[in-house]
Coordinates of C-alpha atoms and ligand atoms in Angstrom, one line a residue:
M13 CA -10.9 -2.0 -20.1
K14 CA -11.9 -4.1 -16.9
I15 CA -9.9 -4.3 -13.3
L16 CA -10.4 -6.6 -10.8
V17 CA -9.5 -5.3 -7.5
T18 CA -8.2 -7.4 -4.9
G19 CA -8.9 -5.7 -1.4
G20 CA -10.3 -2.8 -2.9
A21 CA -11.9 -1.8 0.3
G22 CA -8.3 -0.8 1.4
F23 CA -6.3 2.4 2.1
I24 CA -4.1 2.3 -1.1
A25 CA -7.0 0.5 -3.1
S26 CA -9.3 3.2 -2.6
H27 CA -7.4 5.9 -3.5
T28 CA -6.3 3.6 -7.5
N29 CA -9.9 3.1 -7.4
V30 CA -10.6 6.8 -8.1
E31 CA -7.5 7.3 -10.4
L32 CA -9.0 3.9 -12.4
L33 CA -12.5 5.5 -13.0
N34 CA -11.0 9.0 -13.8
A35 CA -8.3 7.5 -16.5
G36 CA -12.1 5.5 -18.0
Y37 CA -10.7 1.8 -16.6
E38 CA -13.9 -0.6 -15.2
V39 CA -13.1 -1.5 -11.7
V40 CA -14.3 -4.3 -9.4
V41 CA -13.7 -5.1 -6.1
L42 CA -12.8 -7.7 -4.4
D43 CA -13.0 -7.6 -0.7
N44 CA -13.8 -9.7 2.4
L45 CA -13.9 -6.8 4.6
L46 CA -11.8 -8.0 7.4
N47 CA -9.9 -4.6 7.6
S48 CA -12.2 -2.5 5.3
S49 CA -15.2 -1.3 4.7
P50 CA -17.7 -1.3 2.0
E51 CA -18.1 2.6 2.5
S52 CA -14.9 3.7 1.0
V53 CA -16.4 1.9 -2.2
R54 CA -19.5 4.0 -2.0
R55 CA -17.3 7.0 -1.1
V56 CA -15.3 6.3 -4.3
E57 CA -18.3 5.8 -6.5
K58 CA -19.7 9.5 -5.2
L59 CA -16.3 10.7 -5.9
T60 CA -16.1 9.7 -9.4
G61 CA -19.7 9.7 -10.2
K62 CA -19.3 6.1 -11.8
K63 CA -19.7 2.7 -10.8
I64 CA -17.9 -0.4 -9.4
T65 CA -18.9 -3.5 -9.1
F66 CA -18.6 -4.8 -5.6
Y67 CA -17.8 -8.5 -4.3
Q68 CA -17.8 -9.2 -0.5
E69 CA -15.6 -12.6 -1.3
D70 CA -12.6 -14.1 0.4
L71 CA -9.3 -15.4 -2.2
L72 CA -9.5 -17.8 0.0
H73 CA -12.6 -19.6 -1.8
E74 CA -11.6 -20.6 -5.0
E75 CA -14.8 -21.2 -6.3
A76 CA -16.1 -18.6 -5.2
V77 CA -13.1 -16.4 -7.3
C78 CA -13.4 -18.6 -10.3
K79 CA -16.8 -17.7 -10.9
I80 CA -16.1 -14.3 -10.3
F81 CA -13.7 -14.9 -13.0
E82 CA -16.2 -16.7 -15.2
A83 CA -19.1 -13.9 -14.7
E84 CA -16.4 -10.5 -15.6
G85 CA -14.0 -11.2 -18.0
F86 CA -11.3 -9.7 -16.7
D87 CA -8.2 -8.2 -19.0
G88 CA -5.9 -7.2 -15.6
V89 CA -5.9 -7.8 -12.4
I90 CA -4.4 -5.3 -9.3
H91 CA -4.0 -7.4 -6.0
F92 CA -3.8 -5.5 -2.8
A93 CA -5.7 -8.0 -0.6
G94 CA -3.4 -9.0 1.9
R95 CA -2.7 -8.8 5.8
K96 CA -0.2 -6.2 6.6
A97 CA 0.3 -5.9 10.2
V98 CA 4.2 -6.4 11.0
G99 CA 3.5 -7.2 14.5
E100 CA 0.8 -9.4 14.1
S101 CA 2.5 -11.8 11.6
C102 CA 4.9 -12.5 14.4
Q103 CA 2.0 -13.8 16.8
I104 CA -0.1 -15.1 13.9
P105 CA 1.9 -16.4 11.1
L106 CA -0.5 -18.9 9.9
A107 CA -3.2 -16.7 9.3
Y108 CA -0.6 -14.2 7.3
F109 CA 0.4 -17.5 4.6
D110 CA -3.2 -19.0 4.9
N111 CA -4.6 -15.3 4.0
N112 CA -1.5 -13.7 1.6
I113 CA 0.1 -17.2 0.0
T114 CA -2.7 -18.8 -0.3
G115 CA -5.2 -16.2 -1.2
T116 CA -2.3 -14.8 -4.1
L117 CA -2.2 -18.9 -5.3
N118 CA -5.7 -19.4 -5.5
L119 CA -6.2 -15.4 -7.3
L120 CA -3.3 -17.0 -9.8
K121 CA -4.7 -20.5 -11.0
A122 CA -8.0 -18.3 -11.6
M123 CA -5.7 -16.1 -13.8
E124 CA -4.5 -18.4 -15.6
R125 CA -7.5 -20.5 -16.0
Y126 CA -9.0 -18.2 -17.4
D127 CA -6.2 -16.7 -19.3
V128 CA -5.7 -13.0 -17.5
K129 CA -2.5 -12.4 -17.0
K130 CA -1.6 -8.8 -16.4
L131 CA -1.0 -8.1 -12.7
V132 CA 0.2 -5.7 -11.0
F133 CA 1.3 -6.7 -7.4
S134 CA 1.2 -4.6 -4.0
S135 CA 4.6 -5.1 -2.6
S136 CA 6.9 -3.5 0.3
A137 CA 9.9 -2.0 0.5
T138 CA 10.3 -4.5 3.4
V139 CA 12.0 -6.4 1.1
Y140 CA 15.1 -4.8 1.2
G141 CA 15.5 -5.3 4.8
Q142 CA 18.5 -4.1 6.5
P143 CA 20.0 -2.3 2.9
E144 CA 23.3 -1.2 3.2
T145 CA 23.1 2.1 1.8
V146 CA 20.5 4.0 0.7
P147 CA 18.7 5.6 -1.5
I148 CA 17.3 1.9 -2.3
R149 CA 17.6 0.9 -5.9
E150 CA 15.5 -2.3 -7.3
D151 CA 18.3 -4.2 -7.9
F152 CA 19.9 -4.7 -4.0
P153 CA 19.7 -7.7 -2.1
L154 CA 16.5 -8.7 -0.6
S155 CA 15.5 -10.2 2.8
V156 CA 13.5 -10.0 5.3
S157 CA 13.1 -10.3 9.4
N158 CA 9.4 -11.3 10.0
P159 CA 6.6 -13.1 8.4
Y160 CA 4.4 -10.3 6.6
G161 CA 7.9 -9.3 5.2
R162 CA 8.3 -13.0 4.1
T163 CA 4.6 -13.1 2.4
K164 CA 6.2 -10.5 0.0
L165 CA 8.8 -11.8 -0.9
M166 CA 7.5 -15.3 -1.4
I167 CA 5.1 -13.4 -4.0
E168 CA 7.7 -11.8 -5.8
D169 CA 9.4 -14.9 -6.1
M170 CA 6.2 -17.4 -7.0
L171 CA 5.4 -14.3 -9.4
R172 CA 9.4 -14.1 -11.5
D173 CA 9.1 -18.4 -11.5
I174 CA 5.5 -18.3 -12.9
Y175 CA 7.6 -15.4 -15.8
Q176 CA 10.0 -17.6 -15.6
S177 CA 7.9 -20.8 -16.8
D178 CA 5.5 -18.4 -18.8
H179 CA 6.7 -15.6 -20.7
S180 CA 2.6 -13.9 -21.7
W181 CA 2.4 -13.2 -18.8
D182 CA 3.0 -8.9 -17.9
I183 CA 3.4 -8.3 -13.9
A184 CA 4.7 -5.0 -12.3
L185 CA 6.1 -5.4 -8.8
L186 CA 5.4 -2.3 -6.8
R187 CA 7.5 -1.8 -4.4
Y188 CA 5.7 1.0 -1.9
F189 CA 7.7 3.0 0.4
N190 CA 5.4 4.6 3.6
P191 CA 2.0 5.2 1.9
I192 CA 0.3 8.6 4.1
G193 CA -2.2 11.3 3.1
A194 CA -5.7 10.9 2.0
H195 CA -7.6 11.9 -0.9
E196 CA -7.6 15.6 -1.3
S197 CA -11.6 15.7 -0.7
G198 CA -10.9 14.4 2.7
E199 CA -13.6 11.6 1.8
I200 CA -11.3 8.8 1.5
G201 CA -8.7 7.6 3.7
E202 CA -6.9 5.6 6.6
D203 CA -9.4 3.9 9.0
P204 CA -7.5 1.3 10.2
N205 CA -8.7 -1.2 12.9
G206 CA -8.1 -0.7 16.9
I207 CA -4.6 1.5 18.1
P208 CA -3.1 2.1 15.0
N209 CA 1.5 0.8 14.4
N210 CA 1.9 2.8 12.0
L211 CA 3.5 6.4 12.5
L212 CA 0.7 8.8 10.6
P213 CA -2.5 7.2 11.9
Y214 CA -1.0 7.5 15.4
V215 CA -0.2 11.1 14.7
A216 CA -3.4 11.8 13.4
K217 CA -5.6 10.2 16.2
V218 CA -3.2 11.8 19.3
A219 CA -4.2 15.5 16.9
A220 CA -8.0 14.6 16.7
G221 CA -7.8 14.2 20.9
Q222 CA -8.4 10.4 20.4
L223 CA -5.3 9.1 22.0
E224 CA -2.6 10.9 24.5
C225 CA 0.5 11.1 23.2
I226 CA 3.0 10.0 20.5
Q227 CA 6.1 7.9 21.2
V228 CA 8.9 8.2 19.5
F229 CA 10.4 4.5 18.7
G230 CA 14.2 6.0 19.8
N231 CA 15.9 8.5 18.8
D232 CA 19.7 7.1 19.3
Y233 CA 20.0 6.0 15.5
D234 CA 22.4 7.1 13.4
T235 CA 20.0 9.8 11.4
P236 CA 20.2 14.1 11.8
D237 CA 17.7 13.7 14.8
G238 CA 18.3 10.2 16.2
T239 CA 14.4 9.5 15.2
G240 CA 14.0 7.0 12.1
V241 CA 13.7 8.1 8.4
R242 CA 11.3 7.0 6.0
D243 CA 10.1 7.6 2.8
Y244 CA 6.6 9.0 3.3
I245 CA 4.7 9.4 -0.5
H246 CA 1.3 10.5 -0.6
V247 CA -1.1 7.8 -1.4
V248 CA -2.9 9.5 -4.5
D249 CA 0.6 10.0 -5.6
L250 CA 1.2 6.1 -5.2
A251 CA -2.7 5.3 -6.6
L252 CA -1.2 6.9 -9.9
G253 CA 1.8 5.0 -9.7
H254 CA -0.4 2.0 -10.5
I255 CA -2.2 3.8 -13.6
K256 CA 1.4 4.2 -15.1
A257 CA 2.4 0.6 -14.0
L258 CA -0.9 -0.9 -16.3
E259 CA 0.3 1.0 -19.3
K260 CA 3.1 0.0 -18.8
L261 CA 1.9 -3.8 -18.8
N262 CA -0.1 -2.8 -22.2
T263 CA 3.6 -3.0 -23.8
H264 CA 4.3 -6.4 -23.2
P265 CA 7.2 -5.3 -20.8
G266 CA 7.8 -9.1 -19.0
L267 CA 7.9 -8.9 -15.1
V268 CA 8.9 -5.4 -13.8
T269 CA 9.7 -4.1 -11.0
Y270 CA 9.5 -0.1 -9.6
N271 CA 10.2 1.6 -6.2
L272 CA 7.5 3.6 -5.6
G273 CA 8.8 6.4 -3.1
T274 CA 9.7 10.1 -3.4
G275 CA 13.3 9.5 -2.8
V276 CA 13.2 12.0 0.1
G277 CA 13.7 10.8 3.9
Y278 CA 11.5 12.4 6.8
S279 CA 12.5 11.8 10.4
V280 CA 9.8 11.0 13.1
L281 CA 10.0 14.3 14.3
D282 CA 10.2 15.9 10.8
V283 CA 6.8 14.0 10.1
I284 CA 5.1 15.1 14.4
H285 CA 6.6 19.2 13.1
N286 CA 5.0 18.8 10.0
F287 CA 1.5 17.8 11.2
E288 CA 1.2 20.2 13.8
K289 CA 1.6 22.5 11.2
A290 CA -1.2 21.1 9.4
C291 CA -3.6 20.7 12.5
G292 CA -2.8 24.2 13.8
K293 CA -1.2 22.5 17.5
K294 CA 1.3 21.2 19.6
L295 CA 1.3 17.8 19.6
P296 CA 2.6 15.7 22.8
Y297 CA 5.6 13.1 22.3
R298 CA 7.6 11.1 24.4
I299 CA 10.6 9.2 23.2
T300 CA 10.7 5.5 24.5
G301 CA 12.8 2.2 23.4
R302 CA 13.3 1.3 19.8
R303 CA 10.8 -1.0 18.5
P304 CA 12.0 -4.0 17.4
G305 CA 12.6 -5.3 13.9
D306 CA 13.1 -1.1 12.6
I307 CA 16.0 -0.2 10.7
A308 CA 17.3 3.7 11.6
T309 CA 16.9 4.9 7.7
C310 CA 15.0 3.9 4.3
Y311 CA 14.7 5.9 1.0
A312 CA 14.1 4.8 -2.4
D313 CA 15.9 5.8 -5.5
P314 CA 12.8 6.8 -7.6
A315 CA 14.9 7.2 -10.8
K316 CA 13.6 3.5 -12.3
A317 CA 9.6 4.6 -12.4
K318 CA 10.5 7.9 -13.7
K319 CA 12.7 7.1 -16.4
E320 CA 10.5 3.7 -17.8
L321 CA 7.1 4.7 -16.6
G322 CA 7.0 8.5 -16.6
W323 CA 5.6 8.2 -13.1
E324 CA 6.8 10.7 -10.4
A325 CA 5.8 11.7 -6.9
R326 CA 4.5 14.9 -6.7
W327 CA 3.3 16.0 -3.4
G328 CA 5.8 16.7 -0.5
I329 CA 5.6 15.9 3.3
E330 CA 3.3 19.5 3.7
K331 CA 0.2 18.2 1.6
M332 CA 0.5 14.9 2.9
C333 CA -0.2 16.1 6.5
Q334 CA -2.5 18.5 5.2
D335 CA -4.9 16.0 3.5
A336 CA -4.2 13.3 6.3
W337 CA -5.4 15.9 9.2
R338 CA -8.4 16.7 6.7
W339 CA -9.5 13.4 6.8
Q340 CA -9.1 12.8 10.3
S341 CA -10.5 16.0 11.3
N342 CA -13.5 15.8 8.8
H343 CA -14.1 11.9 9.6
P344 CA -13.3 11.4 13.4
N345 CA -14.4 7.9 13.2
G346 CA -12.8 7.2 10.0
Y347 CA -15.9 5.0 7.9
R348 CA -18.3 4.9 10.9
S349 CA -18.5 8.2 11.3
Ligands
UD1_408 C1 6.1 -1.0 8.8 C2 6.5 -2.0 8.0 C3 6.4 -2.7 6.7 C4 5.2 -2.2 6.2 C5 5.1 -0.3 6.2 C6 3.2 -0.4 5.6 C7 7.3 -2.5 10.7 C8 8.9 -2.8 11.1 N1 7.4 -2.6 9.0 O1 7.0 0.1 8.1 O2 6.9 -3.4 7.1 O3 5.4 -2.1 5.0 O4 4.9 -0.4 7.8 O5 2.8 0.0 6.1 O6 6.5 -2.3 11.1 N2 7.0 5.1 14.5 C9 7.2 5.8 16.1 N3 6.5 5.9 16.3 C10 4.7 4.9 16.7 C11 4.7 4.6 14.9 C12 6.4 4.2 14.4 O7 8.2 6.4 16.4 O8 3.8 4.7 17.1 C13 8.2 5.7 13.8 C14 9.2 4.4 13.2 O9 9.9 3.4 14.2 C15 9.6 4.5 12.4 C16 8.6 5.3 11.6 O10 7.9 5.7 12.7 O11 10.9 5.1 12.5 C17 7.7 5.0 10.8 O12 6.8 3.4 11.8 P1 5.6 2.8 10.4 O13 4.5 3.8 10.0 O14 5.3 1.7 11.4 O15 6.5 2.3 9.3 P2 7.9 1.3 8.9 O16 7.7 0.6 10.3 O17 8.2 2.1 8.4

């Protein structure tokens, strides 16, 4: 089966490409390289000994996207492409609507035109907003509070509408919790531009001596140690969830929605202490005020993915930190080193 992977040079996509190739899929990557490096594609080829067809292209270029569909003849699409920084989305919402919404529309139009109706979409636990209780189930109410989250929810809504109008589509909405870690080889991993917004890459850069001190955004939450609790998931486990979702789509399930998380919550301090063990040094941190828009606690009920996909996260926080540290220390400047 030939799969188009949009945003295929990015963090989660590169790990998914490894698992796709290992499982015998043919992979075609489309990426505009706005926030990613073609080096990740080369590394995946090296790790797997298999070839990837790579197009440096933007989903906003509708005609170019159609030409790729025409030339390649895909069997399915995994759609990762999109902007993903919450803070930035509040400053430049139009760029988010343009990239994420218009880009997805162009992709969907090409899929319809070339009769490719199998889609795995990268959604996010952000669509649950402030959940009333945890663990979070897929049938919980949906709401969002920033433009990034809104694009994820709007795309989910669009896909539900498309499926309602045409039951020949098979669509998996995968709601990711907090992906961290890296491939065990230490050859691919997360490589954010500039100063990281997310906790783990920030901690890794403090451990590497590239940033001075971790800021812990609040210790007055209603959690065991007062710091925010999240469901961190190893990116390789997450990648394997995509393979299971594709297998599910082959059974023509219609539109299906799954949480991809571990079901276990760790606090910011838990993460810092586990990273200290992985890198073998004490990490400086200080408590600052809460980050606007953050919630206290967020973790998944992953039972539905286990039951219907036969998928379950295997790795715990120790391995996530060890693998993230291996990538960080092997490649201090990410794909630029
Ligand atoms: C964030 C996004 C979420 C998005 C996800 C993608 C927000 C509010 N949410 O999730 O919509 O889908 O990234 O990866 O940005 N923290 C610190 N210090 C830091 C950074 C983070 O204490 O320097 C804390 C946060 O307050 C939070 C936890 O660490 O409690 C995790 O934060 P982060 O890695 O940014 O992920 P989320 O906010 O959960």
